[in-house]
Amino acid sequence: MNIQPIQNKYENEIVDLILNIQQKEFNVPVTLEDQPDLLDIENFYFKPGGTFLGAFIDGKLVGTIALVKFNEEAGAIRKMFVKKEYRGKEFQIAQKLLEQLVAYSKENGIKNLYLGTVSILQAALRFYEKNNFITIEKEALPTDFPLMKPDNVFCHLQLS
């Protein structure tokens, strides 16, 4: 497996991977129009100081994770998706993606990571809890946190 920063060159694969999981697998009511960031990765993620990582197996995109840097010391985790057949302990793709994003965050002065997700994604919540994220109330989010409409569960990780 190879994890690397990816940009608009991989737009079609990224959109295909994420929308299939959101819409078909989990019935999350979100469209491409609701996620214009997917069509402008460079400006949305990289320019403000974040990143967008892709996990590849045999040249195929099988997972993604992104970081939106929304202030000097805080970032929001977004677009954490792994194809169903590559999830779990055997491949550890989600774990490796998260570890690489945390390392990037520390190297770039980010002290707090936040994320929003939907309550239906119980496995995702367990994954974040296992990685020391704490569930917080929406009101505890920084005022500049970039909210996504469907999110109803929020987590925080303080980086040392």
mmCIF file with all atom_site columns, C-alpha atoms in Angstrom:
data_model
loop_
_atom_site.group_PDB
_atom_site.id
_atom_site.type_symbol
_atom_site.label_atom_id
_atom_site.label_alt_id
_atom_site.label_comp_id
_atom_site.label_asym_id
_atom_site.label_entity_id
_atom_site.label_seq_id
_atom_site.pdbx_PDB_ins_code
_atom_site.Cartn_x
_atom_site.Cartn_y
_atom_site.Cartn_z
_atom_site.occupancy
_atom_site.B_iso_or_equiv
_atom_site.pdbx_formal_charge
_atom_site.auth_seq_id
_atom_site.auth_comp_id
_atom_site.auth_asym_id
_atom_site.auth_atom_id
_atom_site.pdbx_PDB_model_num
ATOM 1   C CA . MET A 1 1   ? 0.000   0.000  0.000   1.00 0.00 ? 1   MET A CA 1
ATOM 2   C CA . ASN A 1 2   ? 1.106   3.518  -0.821  1.00 0.00 ? 2   ASN A CA 1
ATOM 3   C CA . ILE A 1 3   ? -0.234  6.682  0.847   1.00 0.00 ? 3   ILE A CA 1
ATOM 4   C CA . GLN A 1 4   ? 0.430   9.997  -0.846  1.00 0.00 ? 4   GLN A CA 1
ATOM 5   C CA . PRO A 1 5   ? -0.961  13.518 -1.153  1.00 0.00 ? 5   PRO A CA 1
ATOM 6   C CA . ILE A 1 6   ? -3.426  13.666 -4.050  1.00 0.00 ? 6   ILE A CA 1
ATOM 7   C CA . GLN A 1 7   ? -4.985  16.562 -5.906  1.00 0.00 ? 7   GLN A CA 1
ATOM 8   C CA . ASN A 1 8   ? -7.433  17.299 -8.709  1.00 0.00 ? 8   ASN A CA 1
ATOM 9   C CA . LYS A 1 9   ? -5.697  14.849 -11.044 1.00 0.00 ? 9   LYS A CA 1
ATOM 10  C CA . TYR A 1 10  ? -7.497  12.093 -9.081  1.00 0.00 ? 10  TYR A CA 1
ATOM 11  C CA . GLU A 1 11  ? -10.831 13.943 -8.995  1.00 0.00 ? 11  GLU A CA 1
ATOM 12  C CA . ASN A 1 12  ? -12.867 11.222 -10.760 1.00 0.00 ? 12  ASN A CA 1
ATOM 13  C CA . GLU A 1 13  ? -11.558 8.414  -8.558  1.00 0.00 ? 13  GLU A CA 1
ATOM 14  C CA . ILE A 1 14  ? -12.055 10.506 -5.412  1.00 0.00 ? 14  ILE A CA 1
ATOM 15  C CA . VAL A 1 15  ? -15.637 11.446 -6.311  1.00 0.00 ? 15  VAL A CA 1
ATOM 16  C CA . ASP A 1 16  ? -16.456 7.856  -7.277  1.00 0.00 ? 16  ASP A CA 1
ATOM 17  C CA . LEU A 1 17  ? -15.032 6.404  -4.049  1.00 0.00 ? 17  LEU A CA 1
ATOM 18  C CA . ILE A 1 18  ? -16.627 8.934  -1.692  1.00 0.00 ? 18  ILE A CA 1
ATOM 19  C CA . LEU A 1 19  ? -20.076 9.270  -3.277  1.00 0.00 ? 19  LEU A CA 1
ATOM 20  C CA . ASN A 1 20  ? -20.500 5.495  -3.561  1.00 0.00 ? 20  ASN A CA 1
ATOM 21  C CA . ILE A 1 21  ? -19.799 5.052  0.140   1.00 0.00 ? 21  ILE A CA 1
ATOM 22  C CA . GLN A 1 22  ? -21.899 8.038  1.241   1.00 0.00 ? 22  GLN A CA 1
ATOM 23  C CA . GLN A 1 23  ? -24.928 7.441  -0.963  1.00 0.00 ? 23  GLN A CA 1
ATOM 24  C CA . LYS A 1 24  ? -25.075 3.739  -1.784  1.00 0.00 ? 24  LYS A CA 1
ATOM 25  C CA . GLU A 1 25  ? -23.549 2.137  1.271   1.00 0.00 ? 25  GLU A CA 1
ATOM 26  C CA . PHE A 1 26  ? -24.787 4.427  4.055   1.00 0.00 ? 26  PHE A CA 1
ATOM 27  C CA . ASN A 1 27  ? -27.682 6.340  2.441   1.00 0.00 ? 27  ASN A CA 1
ATOM 28  C CA . VAL A 1 28  ? -26.302 9.671  3.647   1.00 0.00 ? 28  VAL A CA 1
ATOM 29  C CA . PRO A 1 29  ? -28.348 12.376 1.888   1.00 0.00 ? 29  PRO A CA 1
ATOM 30  C CA . VAL A 1 30  ? -25.382 14.208 0.366   1.00 0.00 ? 30  VAL A CA 1
ATOM 31  C CA . THR A 1 31  ? -24.579 14.969 -3.268  1.00 0.00 ? 31  THR A CA 1
ATOM 32  C CA . LEU A 1 32  ? -21.549 16.162 -5.193  1.00 0.00 ? 32  LEU A CA 1
ATOM 33  C CA . GLU A 1 33  ? -23.155 19.620 -5.264  1.00 0.00 ? 33  GLU A CA 1
ATOM 34  C CA . ASP A 1 34  ? -23.080 19.577 -1.437  1.00 0.00 ? 34  ASP A CA 1
ATOM 35  C CA . GLN A 1 35  ? -19.307 18.933 -1.585  1.00 0.00 ? 35  GLN A CA 1
ATOM 36  C CA . PRO A 1 36  ? -17.736 21.446 -3.994  1.00 0.00 ? 36  PRO A CA 1
ATOM 37  C CA . ASP A 1 37  ? -14.391 20.839 -2.237  1.00 0.00 ? 37  ASP A CA 1
ATOM 38  C CA . LEU A 1 38  ? -14.109 17.524 -4.117  1.00 0.00 ? 38  LEU A CA 1
ATOM 39  C CA . LEU A 1 39  ? -13.786 19.420 -7.395  1.00 0.00 ? 39  LEU A CA 1
ATOM 40  C CA . ASP A 1 40  ? -11.220 21.922 -6.071  1.00 0.00 ? 40  ASP A CA 1
ATOM 41  C CA . ILE A 1 41  ? -8.946  19.991 -3.728  1.00 0.00 ? 41  ILE A CA 1
ATOM 42  C CA . GLU A 1 42  ? -5.923  22.219 -4.241  1.00 0.00 ? 42  GLU A CA 1
ATOM 43  C CA . ASN A 1 43  ? -7.654  25.459 -3.239  1.00 0.00 ? 43  ASN A CA 1
ATOM 44  C CA . PHE A 1 44  ? -9.869  23.956 -0.536  1.00 0.00 ? 44  PHE A CA 1
ATOM 45  C CA . TYR A 1 45  ? -7.336  21.742 1.253   1.00 0.00 ? 45  TYR A CA 1
ATOM 46  C CA . PHE A 1 46  ? -3.739  22.497 0.240   1.00 0.00 ? 46  PHE A CA 1
ATOM 47  C CA . LYS A 1 47  ? -3.688  26.319 -0.114  1.00 0.00 ? 47  LYS A CA 1
ATOM 48  C CA . PRO A 1 48  ? -4.846  27.052 3.484   1.00 0.00 ? 48  PRO A CA 1
ATOM 49  C CA . GLY A 1 49  ? -2.225  24.589 4.817   1.00 0.00 ? 49  GLY A CA 1
ATOM 50  C CA . GLY A 1 50  ? -4.117  21.303 4.912   1.00 0.00 ? 50  GLY A CA 1
ATOM 51  C CA . THR A 1 51  ? -3.705  18.127 2.910   1.00 0.00 ? 51  THR A CA 1
ATOM 52  C CA . PHE A 1 52  ? -5.655  15.428 1.074   1.00 0.00 ? 52  PHE A CA 1
ATOM 53  C CA . LEU A 1 53  ? -4.205  11.912 1.222   1.00 0.00 ? 53  LEU A CA 1
ATOM 54  C CA . GLY A 1 54  ? -5.021  8.889  -0.861  1.00 0.00 ? 54  GLY A CA 1
ATOM 55  C CA . ALA A 1 55  ? -4.252  5.234  -0.124  1.00 0.00 ? 55  ALA A CA 1
ATOM 56  C CA . PHE A 1 56  ? -3.454  3.141  -3.192  1.00 0.00 ? 56  PHE A CA 1
ATOM 57  C CA . ILE A 1 57  ? -3.226  -0.612 -3.632  1.00 0.00 ? 57  ILE A CA 1
ATOM 58  C CA . ASP A 1 58  ? -1.975  -1.822 -7.023  1.00 0.00 ? 58  ASP A CA 1
ATOM 59  C CA . GLY A 1 59  ? -2.451  1.698  -8.383  1.00 0.00 ? 59  GLY A CA 1
ATOM 60  C CA . LYS A 1 60  ? -6.127  1.859  -7.350  1.00 0.00 ? 60  LYS A CA 1
ATOM 61  C CA . LEU A 1 61  ? -7.459  4.476  -4.933  1.00 0.00 ? 61  LEU A CA 1
ATOM 62  C CA . VAL A 1 62  ? -8.931  2.568  -1.978  1.00 0.00 ? 62  VAL A CA 1
ATOM 63  C CA . GLY A 1 63  ? -9.033  5.209  0.758   1.00 0.00 ? 63  GLY A CA 1
ATOM 64  C CA . THR A 1 64  ? -8.933  8.933  1.474   1.00 0.00 ? 64  THR A CA 1
ATOM 65  C CA . ILE A 1 65  ? -8.530  11.350 4.361   1.00 0.00 ? 65  ILE A CA 1
ATOM 66  C CA . ALA A 1 66  ? -8.275  15.121 4.281   1.00 0.00 ? 66  ALA A CA 1
ATOM 67  C CA . LEU A 1 67  ? -7.366  17.967 6.596   1.00 0.00 ? 67  LEU A CA 1
ATOM 68  C CA . VAL A 1 68  ? -8.924  21.423 6.425   1.00 0.00 ? 68  VAL A CA 1
ATOM 69  C CA . LYS A 1 69  ? -6.735  23.860 8.333   1.00 0.00 ? 69  LYS A CA 1
ATOM 70  C CA . PHE A 1 70  ? -9.275  26.382 9.564   1.00 0.00 ? 70  PHE A CA 1
ATOM 71  C CA . ASN A 1 71  ? -7.104  28.433 11.913  1.00 0.00 ? 71  ASN A CA 1
ATOM 72  C CA . GLU A 1 72  ? -3.443  28.615 12.971  1.00 0.00 ? 72  GLU A CA 1
ATOM 73  C CA . GLU A 1 73  ? -3.645  25.727 15.439  1.00 0.00 ? 73  GLU A CA 1
ATOM 74  C CA . ALA A 1 74  ? -6.721  23.734 14.425  1.00 0.00 ? 74  ALA A CA 1
ATOM 75  C CA . GLY A 1 75  ? -7.782  21.452 11.630  1.00 0.00 ? 75  GLY A CA 1
ATOM 76  C CA . ALA A 1 76  ? -10.862 19.500 10.650  1.00 0.00 ? 76  ALA A CA 1
ATOM 77  C CA . ILE A 1 77  ? -10.620 15.914 9.457   1.00 0.00 ? 77  ILE A CA 1
ATOM 78  C CA . ARG A 1 78  ? -12.729 15.323 6.378   1.00 0.00 ? 78  ARG A CA 1
ATOM 79  C CA . LYS A 1 79  ? -13.304 12.709 3.701   1.00 0.00 ? 79  LYS A CA 1
ATOM 80  C CA . MET A 1 80  ? -12.168 9.668  5.706   1.00 0.00 ? 80  MET A CA 1
ATOM 81  C CA . PHE A 1 81  ? -13.378 6.851  3.478   1.00 0.00 ? 81  PHE A CA 1
ATOM 82  C CA . VAL A 1 82  ? -12.085 3.354  2.759   1.00 0.00 ? 82  VAL A CA 1
ATOM 83  C CA . LYS A 1 83  ? -13.595 0.978  0.204   1.00 0.00 ? 83  LYS A CA 1
ATOM 84  C CA . LYS A 1 84  ? -15.588 -1.718 1.974   1.00 0.00 ? 84  LYS A CA 1
ATOM 85  C CA . GLU A 1 85  ? -13.396 -4.608 0.814   1.00 0.00 ? 85  GLU A CA 1
ATOM 86  C CA . TYR A 1 86  ? -10.285 -2.882 2.215   1.00 0.00 ? 86  TYR A CA 1
ATOM 87  C CA . ARG A 1 87  ? -11.606 -2.048 5.697   1.00 0.00 ? 87  ARG A CA 1
ATOM 88  C CA . GLY A 1 88  ? -10.568 -3.714 8.902   1.00 0.00 ? 88  GLY A CA 1
ATOM 89  C CA . LYS A 1 89  ? -7.512  -4.993 10.705  1.00 0.00 ? 89  LYS A CA 1
ATOM 90  C CA . GLU A 1 90  ? -6.095  -6.943 7.771   1.00 0.00 ? 90  GLU A CA 1
ATOM 91  C CA . PHE A 1 91  ? -5.263  -3.838 5.737   1.00 0.00 ? 91  PHE A CA 1
ATOM 92  C CA . GLN A 1 92  ? -5.297  -1.129 8.468   1.00 0.00 ? 92  GLN A CA 1
ATOM 93  C CA . ILE A 1 93  ? -5.779  1.531  5.789   1.00 0.00 ? 93  ILE A CA 1
ATOM 94  C CA . ALA A 1 94  ? -7.878  3.867  7.936   1.00 0.00 ? 94  ALA A CA 1
ATOM 95  C CA . GLN A 1 95  ? -5.344  3.614  10.763  1.00 0.00 ? 95  GLN A CA 1
ATOM 96  C CA . LYS A 1 96  ? -2.403  4.388  8.484   1.00 0.00 ? 96  LYS A CA 1
ATOM 97  C CA . LEU A 1 97  ? -4.254  7.276  6.825   1.00 0.00 ? 97  LEU A CA 1
ATOM 98  C CA . LEU A 1 98  ? -5.099  8.780  10.225  1.00 0.00 ? 98  LEU A CA 1
ATOM 99  C CA . GLU A 1 99  ? -1.533  8.329  11.514  1.00 0.00 ? 99  GLU A CA 1
ATOM 100 C CA . GLN A 1 100 ? -0.115  10.088 8.465   1.00 0.00 ? 100 GLN A CA 1
ATOM 101 C CA . LEU A 1 101 ? -2.619  12.948 8.838   1.00 0.00 ? 101 LEU A CA 1
ATOM 102 C CA . VAL A 1 102 ? -1.788  13.333 12.559  1.00 0.00 ? 102 VAL A CA 1
ATOM 103 C CA . ALA A 1 103 ? 1.954   13.399 11.738  1.00 0.00 ? 103 ALA A CA 1
ATOM 104 C CA . TYR A 1 104 ? 1.333   16.049 9.065   1.00 0.00 ? 104 TYR A CA 1
ATOM 105 C CA . SER A 1 105 ? -0.715  18.075 11.546  1.00 0.00 ? 105 SER A CA 1
ATOM 106 C CA . LYS A 1 106 ? 2.014   18.001 14.208  1.00 0.00 ? 106 LYS A CA 1
ATOM 107 C CA . GLU A 1 107 ? 4.693   18.951 11.660  1.00 0.00 ? 107 GLU A CA 1
ATOM 108 C CA . ASN A 1 108 ? 2.572   21.932 10.613  1.00 0.00 ? 108 ASN A CA 1
ATOM 109 C CA . GLY A 1 109 ? 1.809   23.337 14.058  1.00 0.00 ? 109 GLY A CA 1
ATOM 110 C CA . ILE A 1 110 ? -1.736  22.069 14.403  1.00 0.00 ? 110 ILE A CA 1
ATOM 111 C CA . LYS A 1 111 ? -2.557  21.404 18.055  1.00 0.00 ? 111 LYS A CA 1
ATOM 112 C CA . ASN A 1 112 ? -6.219  20.410 17.816  1.00 0.00 ? 112 ASN A CA 1
ATOM 113 C CA . LEU A 1 113 ? -8.040  18.135 15.388  1.00 0.00 ? 113 LEU A CA 1
ATOM 114 C CA . TYR A 1 114 ? -11.820 18.150 15.106  1.00 0.00 ? 114 TYR A CA 1
ATOM 115 C CA . LEU A 1 115 ? -14.253 16.184 13.014  1.00 0.00 ? 115 LEU A CA 1
ATOM 116 C CA . GLY A 1 116 ? -17.928 15.856 12.372  1.00 0.00 ? 116 GLY A CA 1
ATOM 117 C CA . THR A 1 117 ? -19.655 12.668 11.314  1.00 0.00 ? 117 THR A CA 1
ATOM 118 C CA . VAL A 1 118 ? -23.114 11.129 11.290  1.00 0.00 ? 118 VAL A CA 1
ATOM 119 C CA . SER A 1 119 ? -24.402 8.876  14.063  1.00 0.00 ? 119 SER A CA 1
ATOM 120 C CA . ILE A 1 120 ? -25.210 6.078  11.586  1.00 0.00 ? 120 ILE A CA 1
ATOM 121 C CA . LEU A 1 121 ? -21.450 5.543  11.089  1.00 0.00 ? 121 LEU A CA 1
ATOM 122 C CA . GLN A 1 122 ? -20.952 3.629  14.346  1.00 0.00 ? 122 GLN A CA 1
ATOM 123 C CA . ALA A 1 123 ? -17.796 1.838  13.185  1.00 0.00 ? 123 ALA A CA 1
ATOM 124 C CA . ALA A 1 124 ? -16.232 5.208  12.338  1.00 0.00 ? 124 ALA A CA 1
ATOM 125 C CA . LEU A 1 125 ? -17.076 6.548  15.798  1.00 0.00 ? 125 LEU A CA 1
ATOM 126 C CA . ARG A 1 126 ? -15.531 3.487  17.470  1.00 0.00 ? 126 ARG A CA 1
ATOM 127 C CA . PHE A 1 127 ? -12.433 3.942  15.282  1.00 0.00 ? 127 PHE A CA 1
ATOM 128 C CA . TYR A 1 128 ? -12.020 7.578  16.358  1.00 0.00 ? 128 TYR A CA 1
ATOM 129 C CA . GLU A 1 129 ? -12.594 6.726  20.030  1.00 0.00 ? 129 GLU A CA 1
ATOM 130 C CA . LYS A 1 130 ? -9.961  3.986  19.779  1.00 0.00 ? 130 LYS A CA 1
ATOM 131 C CA . ASN A 1 131 ? -7.612  6.694  18.494  1.00 0.00 ? 131 ASN A CA 1
ATOM 132 C CA . ASN A 1 132 ? -8.194  8.921  21.551  1.00 0.00 ? 132 ASN A CA 1
ATOM 133 C CA . PHE A 1 133 ? -10.772 11.281 20.046  1.00 0.00 ? 133 PHE A CA 1
ATOM 134 C CA . ILE A 1 134 ? -13.329 12.524 22.545  1.00 0.00 ? 134 ILE A CA 1
ATOM 135 C CA . THR A 1 135 ? -16.963 13.105 21.587  1.00 0.00 ? 135 THR A CA 1
ATOM 136 C CA . ILE A 1 136 ? -17.930 16.714 22.198  1.00 0.00 ? 136 ILE A CA 1
ATOM 137 C CA . GLU A 1 137 ? -21.094 18.785 21.928  1.00 0.00 ? 137 GLU A CA 1
ATOM 138 C CA . LYS A 1 138 ? -21.595 20.873 18.799  1.00 0.00 ? 138 LYS A CA 1
ATOM 139 C CA . GLU A 1 139 ? -21.466 23.977 21.004  1.00 0.00 ? 139 GLU A CA 1
ATOM 140 C CA . ALA A 1 140 ? -17.911 23.058 22.089  1.00 0.00 ? 140 ALA A CA 1
ATOM 141 C CA . LEU A 1 141 ? -16.581 23.324 18.520  1.00 0.00 ? 141 LEU A CA 1
ATOM 142 C CA . PRO A 1 142 ? -14.470 26.366 17.653  1.00 0.00 ? 142 PRO A CA 1
ATOM 143 C CA . THR A 1 143 ? -16.620 29.092 16.114  1.00 0.00 ? 143 THR A CA 1
ATOM 144 C CA . ASP A 1 144 ? -14.645 28.856 12.859  1.00 0.00 ? 144 ASP A CA 1
ATOM 145 C CA . PHE A 1 145 ? -15.066 25.060 12.506  1.00 0.00 ? 145 PHE A CA 1
ATOM 146 C CA . PRO A 1 146 ? -16.327 24.320 8.964   1.00 0.00 ? 146 PRO A CA 1
ATOM 147 C CA . LEU A 1 147 ? -19.631 22.542 9.615   1.00 0.00 ? 147 LEU A CA 1
ATOM 148 C CA . MET A 1 148 ? -21.081 20.028 7.154   1.00 0.00 ? 148 MET A CA 1
ATOM 149 C CA . LYS A 1 149 ? -24.880 19.864 6.996   1.00 0.00 ? 149 LYS A CA 1
ATOM 150 C CA . PRO A 1 150 ? -25.396 16.121 7.668   1.00 0.00 ? 150 PRO A CA 1
ATOM 151 C CA . ASP A 1 151 ? -22.984 15.927 10.641  1.00 0.00 ? 151 ASP A CA 1
ATOM 152 C CA . ASN A 1 152 ? -24.573 15.325 14.032  1.00 0.00 ? 152 ASN A CA 1
ATOM 153 C CA . VAL A 1 153 ? -21.674 13.871 16.069  1.00 0.00 ? 153 VAL A CA 1
ATOM 154 C CA . PHE A 1 154 ? -18.466 15.790 16.757  1.00 0.00 ? 154 PHE A CA 1
ATOM 155 C CA . CYS A 1 155 ? -15.071 14.728 18.067  1.00 0.00 ? 155 CYS A CA 1
ATOM 156 C CA . HIS A 1 156 ? -11.869 16.401 19.233  1.00 0.00 ? 156 HIS A CA 1
ATOM 157 C CA . LEU A 1 157 ? -8.257  15.242 19.600  1.00 0.00 ? 157 LEU A CA 1
ATOM 158 C CA . GLN A 1 158 ? -5.640  17.373 21.307  1.00 0.00 ? 158 GLN A CA 1
ATOM 159 C CA . LEU A 1 159 ? -2.200  16.783 19.813  1.00 0.00 ? 159 LEU A CA 1
ATOM 160 C CA . SER A 1 160 ? 0.824   16.912 22.088  1.00 0.00 ? 160 SER A CA 1
#
